[in-house]
Tab-separated table of C-alpha atoms in Angstrom:
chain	number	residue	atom	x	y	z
L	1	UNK	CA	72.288	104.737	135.497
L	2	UNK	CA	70.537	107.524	134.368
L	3	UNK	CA	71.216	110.769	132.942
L	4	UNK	CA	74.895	111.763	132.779
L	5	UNK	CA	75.866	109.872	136.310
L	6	UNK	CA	77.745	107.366	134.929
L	7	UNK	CA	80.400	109.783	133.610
L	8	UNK	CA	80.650	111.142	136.718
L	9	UNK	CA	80.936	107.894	138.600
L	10	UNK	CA	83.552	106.731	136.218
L	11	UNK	CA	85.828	110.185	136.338
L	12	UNK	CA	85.543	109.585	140.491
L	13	UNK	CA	86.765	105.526	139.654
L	14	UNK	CA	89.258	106.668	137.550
L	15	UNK	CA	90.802	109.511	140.017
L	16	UNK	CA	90.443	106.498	142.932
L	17	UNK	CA	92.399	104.613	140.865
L	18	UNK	CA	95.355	107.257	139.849
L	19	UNK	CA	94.619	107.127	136.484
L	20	UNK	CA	92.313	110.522	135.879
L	21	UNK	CA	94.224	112.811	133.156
L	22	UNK	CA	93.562	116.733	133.171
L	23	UNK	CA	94.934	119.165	130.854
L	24	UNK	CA	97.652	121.267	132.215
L	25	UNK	CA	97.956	124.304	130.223
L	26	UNK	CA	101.916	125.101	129.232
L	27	UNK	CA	103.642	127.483	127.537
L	28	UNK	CA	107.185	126.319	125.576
L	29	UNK	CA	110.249	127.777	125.686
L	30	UNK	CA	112.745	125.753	123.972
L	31	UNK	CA	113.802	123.275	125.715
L	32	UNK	CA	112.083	124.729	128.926
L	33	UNK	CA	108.255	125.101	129.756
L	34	UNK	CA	106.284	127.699	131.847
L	35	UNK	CA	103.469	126.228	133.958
L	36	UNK	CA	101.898	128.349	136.380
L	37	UNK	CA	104.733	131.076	136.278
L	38	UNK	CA	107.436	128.670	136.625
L	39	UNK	CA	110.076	127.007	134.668
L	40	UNK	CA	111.013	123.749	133.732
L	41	UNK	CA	113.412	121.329	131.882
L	42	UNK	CA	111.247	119.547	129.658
L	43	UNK	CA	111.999	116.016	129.715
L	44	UNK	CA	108.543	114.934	128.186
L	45	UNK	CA	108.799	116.099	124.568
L	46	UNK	CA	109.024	114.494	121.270
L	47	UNK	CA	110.917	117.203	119.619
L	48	UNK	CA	113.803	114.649	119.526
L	49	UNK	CA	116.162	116.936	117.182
L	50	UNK	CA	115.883	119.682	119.455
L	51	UNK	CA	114.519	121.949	116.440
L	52	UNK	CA	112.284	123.936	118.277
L	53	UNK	CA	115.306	125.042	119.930
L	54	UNK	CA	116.952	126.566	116.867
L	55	UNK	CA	117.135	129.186	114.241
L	56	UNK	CA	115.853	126.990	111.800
L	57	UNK	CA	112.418	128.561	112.125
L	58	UNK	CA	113.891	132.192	111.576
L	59	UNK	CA	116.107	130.307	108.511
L	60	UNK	CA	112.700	129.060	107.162
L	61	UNK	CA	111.022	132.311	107.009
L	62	UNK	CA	113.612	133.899	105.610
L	63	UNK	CA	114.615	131.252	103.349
L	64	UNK	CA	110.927	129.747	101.762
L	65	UNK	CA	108.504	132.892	103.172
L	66	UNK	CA	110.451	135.795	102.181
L	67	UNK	CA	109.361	135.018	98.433
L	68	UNK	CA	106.094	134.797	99.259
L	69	UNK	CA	103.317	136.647	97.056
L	70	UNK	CA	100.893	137.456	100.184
L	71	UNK	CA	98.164	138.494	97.940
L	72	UNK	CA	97.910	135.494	95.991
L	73	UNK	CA	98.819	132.266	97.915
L	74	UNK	CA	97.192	131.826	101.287
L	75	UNK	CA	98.912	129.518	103.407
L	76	UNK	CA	97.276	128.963	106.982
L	77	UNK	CA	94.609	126.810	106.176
L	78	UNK	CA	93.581	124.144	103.577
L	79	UNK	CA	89.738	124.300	103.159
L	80	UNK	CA	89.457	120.709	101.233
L	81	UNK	CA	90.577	117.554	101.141
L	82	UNK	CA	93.267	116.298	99.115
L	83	UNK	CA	91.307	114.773	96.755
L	84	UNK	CA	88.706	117.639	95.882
L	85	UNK	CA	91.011	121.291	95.643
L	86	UNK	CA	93.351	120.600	98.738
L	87	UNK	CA	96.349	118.496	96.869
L	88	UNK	CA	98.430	121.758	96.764
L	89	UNK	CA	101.739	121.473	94.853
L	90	UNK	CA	103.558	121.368	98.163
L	91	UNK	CA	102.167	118.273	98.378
L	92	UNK	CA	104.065	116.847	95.904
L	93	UNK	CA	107.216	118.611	96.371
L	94	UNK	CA	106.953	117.013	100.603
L	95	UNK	CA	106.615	113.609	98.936
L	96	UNK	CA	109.058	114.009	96.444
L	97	UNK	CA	111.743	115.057	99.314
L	98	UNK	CA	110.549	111.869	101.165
L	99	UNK	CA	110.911	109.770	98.045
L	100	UNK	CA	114.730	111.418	97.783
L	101	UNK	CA	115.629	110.139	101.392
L	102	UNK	CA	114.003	106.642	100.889
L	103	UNK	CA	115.709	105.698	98.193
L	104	UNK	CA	113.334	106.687	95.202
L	105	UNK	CA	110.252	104.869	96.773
L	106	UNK	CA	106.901	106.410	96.815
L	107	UNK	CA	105.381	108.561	99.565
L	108	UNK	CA	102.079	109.619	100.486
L	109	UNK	CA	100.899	112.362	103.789
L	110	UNK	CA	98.596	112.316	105.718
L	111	UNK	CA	97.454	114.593	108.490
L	112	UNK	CA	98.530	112.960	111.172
L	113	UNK	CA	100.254	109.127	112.390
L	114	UNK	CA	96.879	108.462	114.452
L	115	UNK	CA	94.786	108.668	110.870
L	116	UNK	CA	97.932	106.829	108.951
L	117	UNK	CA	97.907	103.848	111.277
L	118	UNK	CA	93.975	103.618	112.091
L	119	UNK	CA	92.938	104.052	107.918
L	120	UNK	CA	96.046	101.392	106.137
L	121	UNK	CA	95.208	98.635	107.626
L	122	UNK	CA	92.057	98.789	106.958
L	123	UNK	CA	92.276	99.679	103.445
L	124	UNK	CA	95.315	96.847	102.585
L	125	UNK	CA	93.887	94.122	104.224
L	126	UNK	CA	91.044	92.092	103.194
L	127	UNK	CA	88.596	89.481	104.774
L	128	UNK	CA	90.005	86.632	105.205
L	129	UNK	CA	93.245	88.069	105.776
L	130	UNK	CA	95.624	87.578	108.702
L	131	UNK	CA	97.497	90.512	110.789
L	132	UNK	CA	99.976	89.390	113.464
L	133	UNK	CA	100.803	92.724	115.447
L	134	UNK	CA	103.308	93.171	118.084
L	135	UNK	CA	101.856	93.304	121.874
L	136	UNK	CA	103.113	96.836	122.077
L	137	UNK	CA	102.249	98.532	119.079
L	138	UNK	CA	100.405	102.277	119.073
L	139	UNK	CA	96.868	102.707	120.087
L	140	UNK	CA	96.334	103.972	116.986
L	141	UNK	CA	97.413	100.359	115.001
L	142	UNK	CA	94.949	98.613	117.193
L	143	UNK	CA	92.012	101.479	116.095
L	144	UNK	CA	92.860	100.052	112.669
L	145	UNK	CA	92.634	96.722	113.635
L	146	UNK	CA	89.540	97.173	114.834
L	147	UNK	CA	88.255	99.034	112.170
L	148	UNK	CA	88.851	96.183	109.144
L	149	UNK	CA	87.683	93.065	108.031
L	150	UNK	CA	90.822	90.652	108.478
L	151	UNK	CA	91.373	88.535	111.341
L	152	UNK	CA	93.906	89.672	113.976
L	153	UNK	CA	96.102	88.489	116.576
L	154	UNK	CA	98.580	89.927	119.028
L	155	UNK	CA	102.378	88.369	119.242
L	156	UNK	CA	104.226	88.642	122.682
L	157	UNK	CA	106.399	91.629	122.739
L	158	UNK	CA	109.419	90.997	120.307
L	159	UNK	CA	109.240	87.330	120.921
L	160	UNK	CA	109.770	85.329	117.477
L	161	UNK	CA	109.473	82.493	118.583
L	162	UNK	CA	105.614	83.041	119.141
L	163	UNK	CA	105.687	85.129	115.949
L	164	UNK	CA	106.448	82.054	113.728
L	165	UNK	CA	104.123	79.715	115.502
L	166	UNK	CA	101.592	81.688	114.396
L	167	UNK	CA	103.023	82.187	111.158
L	168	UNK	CA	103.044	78.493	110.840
L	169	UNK	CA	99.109	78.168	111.452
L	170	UNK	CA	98.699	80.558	108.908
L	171	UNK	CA	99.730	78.947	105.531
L	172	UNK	CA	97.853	80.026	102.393
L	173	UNK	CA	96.553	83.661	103.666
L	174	UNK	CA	98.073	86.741	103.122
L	175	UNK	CA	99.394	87.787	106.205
L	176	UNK	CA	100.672	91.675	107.410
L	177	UNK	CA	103.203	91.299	110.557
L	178	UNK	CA	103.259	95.044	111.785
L	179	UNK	CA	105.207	96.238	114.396
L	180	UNK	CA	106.998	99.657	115.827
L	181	UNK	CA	110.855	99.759	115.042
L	182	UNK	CA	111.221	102.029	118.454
L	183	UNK	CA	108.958	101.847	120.634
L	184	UNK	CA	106.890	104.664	122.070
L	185	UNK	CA	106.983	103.374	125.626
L	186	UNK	CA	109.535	101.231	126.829
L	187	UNK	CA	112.445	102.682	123.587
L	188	UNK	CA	113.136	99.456	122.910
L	189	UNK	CA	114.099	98.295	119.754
L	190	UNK	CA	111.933	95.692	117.353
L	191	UNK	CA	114.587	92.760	116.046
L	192	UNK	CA	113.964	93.744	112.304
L	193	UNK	CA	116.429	91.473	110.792
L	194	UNK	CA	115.024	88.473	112.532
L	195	UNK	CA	111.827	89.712	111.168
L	196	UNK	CA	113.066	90.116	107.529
L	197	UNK	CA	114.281	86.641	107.889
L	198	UNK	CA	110.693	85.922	108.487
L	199	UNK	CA	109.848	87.432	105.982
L	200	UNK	CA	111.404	85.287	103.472
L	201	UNK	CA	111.004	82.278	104.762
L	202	UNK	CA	107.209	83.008	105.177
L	203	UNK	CA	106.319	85.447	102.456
L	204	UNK	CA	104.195	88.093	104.811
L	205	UNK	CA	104.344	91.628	104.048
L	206	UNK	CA	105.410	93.972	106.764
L	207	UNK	CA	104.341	97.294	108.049
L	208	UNK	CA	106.832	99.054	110.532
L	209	UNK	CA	105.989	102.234	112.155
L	210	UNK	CA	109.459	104.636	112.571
L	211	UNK	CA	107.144	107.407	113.832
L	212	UNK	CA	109.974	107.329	117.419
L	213	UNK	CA	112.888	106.842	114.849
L	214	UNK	CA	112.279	108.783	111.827
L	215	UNK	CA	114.366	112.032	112.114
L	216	UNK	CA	116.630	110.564	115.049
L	217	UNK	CA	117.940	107.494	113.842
L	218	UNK	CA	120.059	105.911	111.099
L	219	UNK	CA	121.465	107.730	107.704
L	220	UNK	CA	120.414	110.764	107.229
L	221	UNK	CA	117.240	110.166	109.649
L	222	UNK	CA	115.427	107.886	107.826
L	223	UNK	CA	114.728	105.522	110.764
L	224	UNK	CA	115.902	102.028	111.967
L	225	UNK	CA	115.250	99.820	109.180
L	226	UNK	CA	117.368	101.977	107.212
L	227	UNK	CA	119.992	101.997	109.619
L	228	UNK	CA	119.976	98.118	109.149
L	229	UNK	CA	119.968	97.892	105.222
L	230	UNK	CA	116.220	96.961	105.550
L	231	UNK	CA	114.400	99.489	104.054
L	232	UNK	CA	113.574	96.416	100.673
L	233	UNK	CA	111.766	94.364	103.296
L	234	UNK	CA	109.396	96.860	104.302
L	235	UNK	CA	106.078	96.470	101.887
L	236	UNK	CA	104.850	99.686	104.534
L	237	UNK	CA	107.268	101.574	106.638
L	238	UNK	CA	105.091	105.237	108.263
L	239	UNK	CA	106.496	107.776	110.387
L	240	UNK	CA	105.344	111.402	111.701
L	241	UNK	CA	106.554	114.610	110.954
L	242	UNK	CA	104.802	115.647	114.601
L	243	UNK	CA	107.947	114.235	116.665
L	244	UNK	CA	111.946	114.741	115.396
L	245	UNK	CA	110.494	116.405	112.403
L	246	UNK	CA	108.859	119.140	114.634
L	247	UNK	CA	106.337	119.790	112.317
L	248	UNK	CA	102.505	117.960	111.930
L	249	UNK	CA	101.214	115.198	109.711
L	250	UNK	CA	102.809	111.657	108.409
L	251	UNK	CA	103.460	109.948	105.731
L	252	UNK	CA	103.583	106.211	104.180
L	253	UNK	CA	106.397	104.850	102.282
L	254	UNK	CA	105.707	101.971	99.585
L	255	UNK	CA	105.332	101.532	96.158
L	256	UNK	CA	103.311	102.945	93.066
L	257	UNK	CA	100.685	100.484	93.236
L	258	UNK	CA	100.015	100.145	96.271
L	259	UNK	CA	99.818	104.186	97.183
L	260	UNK	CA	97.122	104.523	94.243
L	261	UNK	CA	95.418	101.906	95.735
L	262	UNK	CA	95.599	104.373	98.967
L	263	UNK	CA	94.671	107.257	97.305
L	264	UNK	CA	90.886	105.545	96.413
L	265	UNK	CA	90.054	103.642	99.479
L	266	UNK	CA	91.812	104.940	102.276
L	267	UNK	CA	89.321	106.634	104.024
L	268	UNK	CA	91.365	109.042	106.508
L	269	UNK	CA	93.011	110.331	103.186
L	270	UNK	CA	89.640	110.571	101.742
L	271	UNK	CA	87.476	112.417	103.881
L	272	UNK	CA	90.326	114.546	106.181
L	273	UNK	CA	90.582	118.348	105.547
L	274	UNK	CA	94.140	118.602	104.228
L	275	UNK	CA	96.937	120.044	105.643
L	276	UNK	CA	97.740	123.599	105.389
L	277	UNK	CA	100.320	124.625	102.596
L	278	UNK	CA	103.121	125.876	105.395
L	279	UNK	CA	102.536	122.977	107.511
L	280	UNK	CA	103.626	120.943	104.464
L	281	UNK	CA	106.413	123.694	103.537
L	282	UNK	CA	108.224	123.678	107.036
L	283	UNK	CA	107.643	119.604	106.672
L	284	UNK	CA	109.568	120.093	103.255
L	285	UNK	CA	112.423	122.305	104.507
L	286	UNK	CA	113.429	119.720	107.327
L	287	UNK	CA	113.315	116.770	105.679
L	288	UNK	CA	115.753	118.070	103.062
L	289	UNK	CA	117.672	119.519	105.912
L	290	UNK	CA	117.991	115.912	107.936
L	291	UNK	CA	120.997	114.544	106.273
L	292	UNK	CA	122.873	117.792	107.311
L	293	UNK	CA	121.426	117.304	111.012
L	294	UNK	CA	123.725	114.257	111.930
L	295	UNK	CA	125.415	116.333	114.468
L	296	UNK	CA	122.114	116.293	116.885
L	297	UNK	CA	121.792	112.603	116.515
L	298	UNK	CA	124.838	112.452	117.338
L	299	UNK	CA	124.345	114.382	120.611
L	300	UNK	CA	121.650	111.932	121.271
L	301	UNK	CA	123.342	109.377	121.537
L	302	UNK	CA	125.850	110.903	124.217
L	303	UNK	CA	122.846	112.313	125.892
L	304	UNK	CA	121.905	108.630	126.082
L	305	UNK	CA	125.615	107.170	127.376
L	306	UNK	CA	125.069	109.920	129.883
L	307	UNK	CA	122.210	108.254	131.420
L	308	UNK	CA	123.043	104.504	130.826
L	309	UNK	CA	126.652	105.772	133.376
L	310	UNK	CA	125.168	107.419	135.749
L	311	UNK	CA	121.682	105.815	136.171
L	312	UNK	CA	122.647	102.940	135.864
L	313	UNK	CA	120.261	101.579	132.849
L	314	UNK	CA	120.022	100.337	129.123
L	315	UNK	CA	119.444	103.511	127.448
L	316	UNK	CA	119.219	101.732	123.691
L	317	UNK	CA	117.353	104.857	122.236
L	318	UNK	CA	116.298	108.222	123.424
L	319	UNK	CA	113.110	106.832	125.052
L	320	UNK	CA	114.233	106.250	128.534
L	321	UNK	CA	111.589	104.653	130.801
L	322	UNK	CA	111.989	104.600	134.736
L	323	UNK	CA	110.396	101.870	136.457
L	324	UNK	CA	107.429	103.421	138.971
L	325	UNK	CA	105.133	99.942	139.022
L	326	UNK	CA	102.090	101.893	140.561
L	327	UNK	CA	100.303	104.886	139.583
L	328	UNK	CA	100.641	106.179	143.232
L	329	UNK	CA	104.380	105.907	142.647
L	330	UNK	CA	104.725	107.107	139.577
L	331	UNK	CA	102.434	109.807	140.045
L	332	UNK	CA	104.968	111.057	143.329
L	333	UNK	CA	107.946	110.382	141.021
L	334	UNK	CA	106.554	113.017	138.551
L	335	UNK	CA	105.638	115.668	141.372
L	336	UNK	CA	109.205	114.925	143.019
L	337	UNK	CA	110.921	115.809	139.479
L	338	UNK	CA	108.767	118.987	139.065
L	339	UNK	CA	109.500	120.386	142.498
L	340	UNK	CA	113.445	119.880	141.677
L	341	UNK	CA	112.689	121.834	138.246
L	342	UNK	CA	112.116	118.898	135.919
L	343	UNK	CA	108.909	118.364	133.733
L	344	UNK	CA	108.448	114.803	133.905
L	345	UNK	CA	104.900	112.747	133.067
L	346	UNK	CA	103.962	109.678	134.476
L	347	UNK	CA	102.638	107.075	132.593
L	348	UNK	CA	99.700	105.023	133.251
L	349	UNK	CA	97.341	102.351	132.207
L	350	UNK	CA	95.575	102.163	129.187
L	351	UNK	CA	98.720	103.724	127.818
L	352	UNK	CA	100.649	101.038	129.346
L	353	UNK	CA	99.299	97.421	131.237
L	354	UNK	CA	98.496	97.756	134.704
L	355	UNK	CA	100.532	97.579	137.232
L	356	UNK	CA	103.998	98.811	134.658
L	357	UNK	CA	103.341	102.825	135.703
L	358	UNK	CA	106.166	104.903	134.393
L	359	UNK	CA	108.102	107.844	134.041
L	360	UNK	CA	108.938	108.337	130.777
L	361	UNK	CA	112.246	110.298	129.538
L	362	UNK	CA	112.276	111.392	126.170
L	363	UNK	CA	115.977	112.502	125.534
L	364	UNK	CA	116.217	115.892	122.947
L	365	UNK	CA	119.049	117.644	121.207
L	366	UNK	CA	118.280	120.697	122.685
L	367	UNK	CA	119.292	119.794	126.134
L	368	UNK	CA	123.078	119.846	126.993
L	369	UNK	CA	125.296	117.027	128.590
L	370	UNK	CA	125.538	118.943	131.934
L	371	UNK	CA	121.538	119.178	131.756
L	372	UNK	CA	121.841	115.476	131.515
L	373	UNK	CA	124.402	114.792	134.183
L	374	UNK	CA	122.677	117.242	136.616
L	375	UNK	CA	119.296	115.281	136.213
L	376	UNK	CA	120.867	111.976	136.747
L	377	UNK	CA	122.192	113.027	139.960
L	378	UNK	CA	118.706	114.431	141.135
L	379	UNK	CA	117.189	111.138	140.356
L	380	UNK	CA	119.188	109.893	143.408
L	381	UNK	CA	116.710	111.553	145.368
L	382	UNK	CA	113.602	111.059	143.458
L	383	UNK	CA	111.652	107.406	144.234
């Protein structure tokens, strides 16, 4: 091929094949959205608490902006990275919140879960090294998988069984066993406590990502291992503030050692622009907020008892796939839920394997149990 014809041949391959993506240009309104003059319920977003829906943002300004000296502290942008004359004191007072909720462990942000998972890996894990990562795990764990120098090898989804087979052809490395406590796709849950009894039986260290639990799960928000007394078996635990939180950027939990260890060979942390100083203040103001916002995850969890009646289906989080199989079907599913009022996205290889197309619910605080109930019954006519 010559010239720029291949791109073009593989757009047309990938719109034969139902899997071209364009960008559809939205507008948000709470727990609606406005595409091309009309509205819809959104039943795509990750703004799991609903907090886009609320004062809070009118509490925050008045609360943290109001005090504000305009002409000295500009707060938009951050023209550094942390490490040169971008680690801005709200830095520290974000990770010193974070440390709070977990328990008086260290933190460390980032600017953004894609950068967290694609630069740790590759910074914690040496040659010679072994990672054993769940078959499911983020797009942006494999990046980082690729990106290092240790050996790596995929475990069937949630299956232990294969887990400690390979565990037992691994004696005498270090080995990381990382996985996602919910995950993104199917909302499934990870079986941490038969992984922490891994753990010490094996000696590995593990990474879990609670970027689909932090916020919306267990006390005061701080995710699923929590929720299961497991926080001390978690050498890494990382989450995003860009889903429940409603805000942008991540973090890492773990200790002293290791997050100075971070902080000089971490590359994403390195050589990333940091994040602006009200990006990290509205970060700050909900994570000290999150033990008071029980109530919403609360409603979740109806939200989800909701579906699991009336559809018919395990509903174990608020990531609620529906079964399409094709893209073709899927695809129709999604157009079928818009025409009825409903924003819903299908999902599609490489997100997801071939042939396991999707629609995927993601359940949010803002949206009310007759929302719920009224959407279940329109399903009956969407397939």
């Amino acid at each position: 091929m010559t010239g720029d014809n291949w791109m073009q041949q593989e757009l047309d391959a990938l719109e034969a094949s139902g899997n071209l993506r364009t960008l559809k240009t939205v507008e948000p309104a709470g727990k609606h959205l406005l595409y091309q003059g009309r509205k819809y319920l959104n039943l795509s977003s990750n703004d799991y608490l609903g907090l886009s829906e609320t004062s809070l943002q009118a509490d925050f300004a008045r609360d943290t902006l109001s005090s504000i000296d305009w002409t000295r502290e500009y707060l938009f942008s951050n023209p550094a990275s942390r490490l040169m004359t971008g680690n801005s004191r709200h830095y520290e007072e974000l990770e010193t919140s974070l440390s709070t909720l977990y328990g008086g462990r260290n933190a460390l942000v980032l600017s953004s879960g894609f950068l967290v998972n694609s630069g740790l890996l590759p910074a914690l894990a040496r040659k010679g090294d072994l990672i054993l990562a769940d078959k499911l795990v983020h797009a942006s764990v494999i990046e980082g998988l690729r990106l290092g120098e240790a050996e790596w090898k995929r475990y069937r989804h949630n299956d232990m069984d294969h887990l400690e087979t390979l565990l037992r052809g691994a004696e005498n490395r270090t080995v990381w066993v990382v996985t996602e406590s919910v995950f993104s796709m199917d909302g499934d849950i990870a079986p941490l406590r038969q992984l922490a009894d891994l753990k010490n039986k094996y000696g590995f260290k593990l990474y879990i990502d609670e970027a689909h639990a932090f916020g919306a799960i267990g006390p005061s928000g701080a995710g699923l291992a929590a929720e299961l007394g497991l926080l001390g078996a978690c050498d890494i635990l990382v989450a995003t503030f860009g889903k429940a939180v409603s805000s942008a950027g991540a973090f890492a939990i773990t200790d002293p050692l290791t997050r100075q260890y971070l902080v000089n060979k971490m590359r994403p942390l390195i050589f990333s622009t940091a994040l602006p100083p009200i990006t990290l203040m509205w970060s700050k103001y909900i994570v000290d907020r999150l033990p008071g916002l029980e109530h919403l995850r609360q409603h979740l969890r109806t939200l989800r008892a909701i579906i699991e009646r009336q559809l018919g289906i395990p509903a174990p989080t608020h990531i609620i796939p529906l079964p399409a199989g094709s893209n073709e079907r899927a695809l129709s599913m999604a157009e079928q839920g818009r025409q009825a009022g409903y924003w819903l996205t299908a999902i599609r290889y490489p997100t997801i394997p071939q042939g396991t197309a999707r629609i995927r619910l993601s359940l949010t605080a803002a949206l009310t149990e007759q929302d719920i109930r009224t959407f279940c019954s329109t399903c009956n006519n969407i397939g």
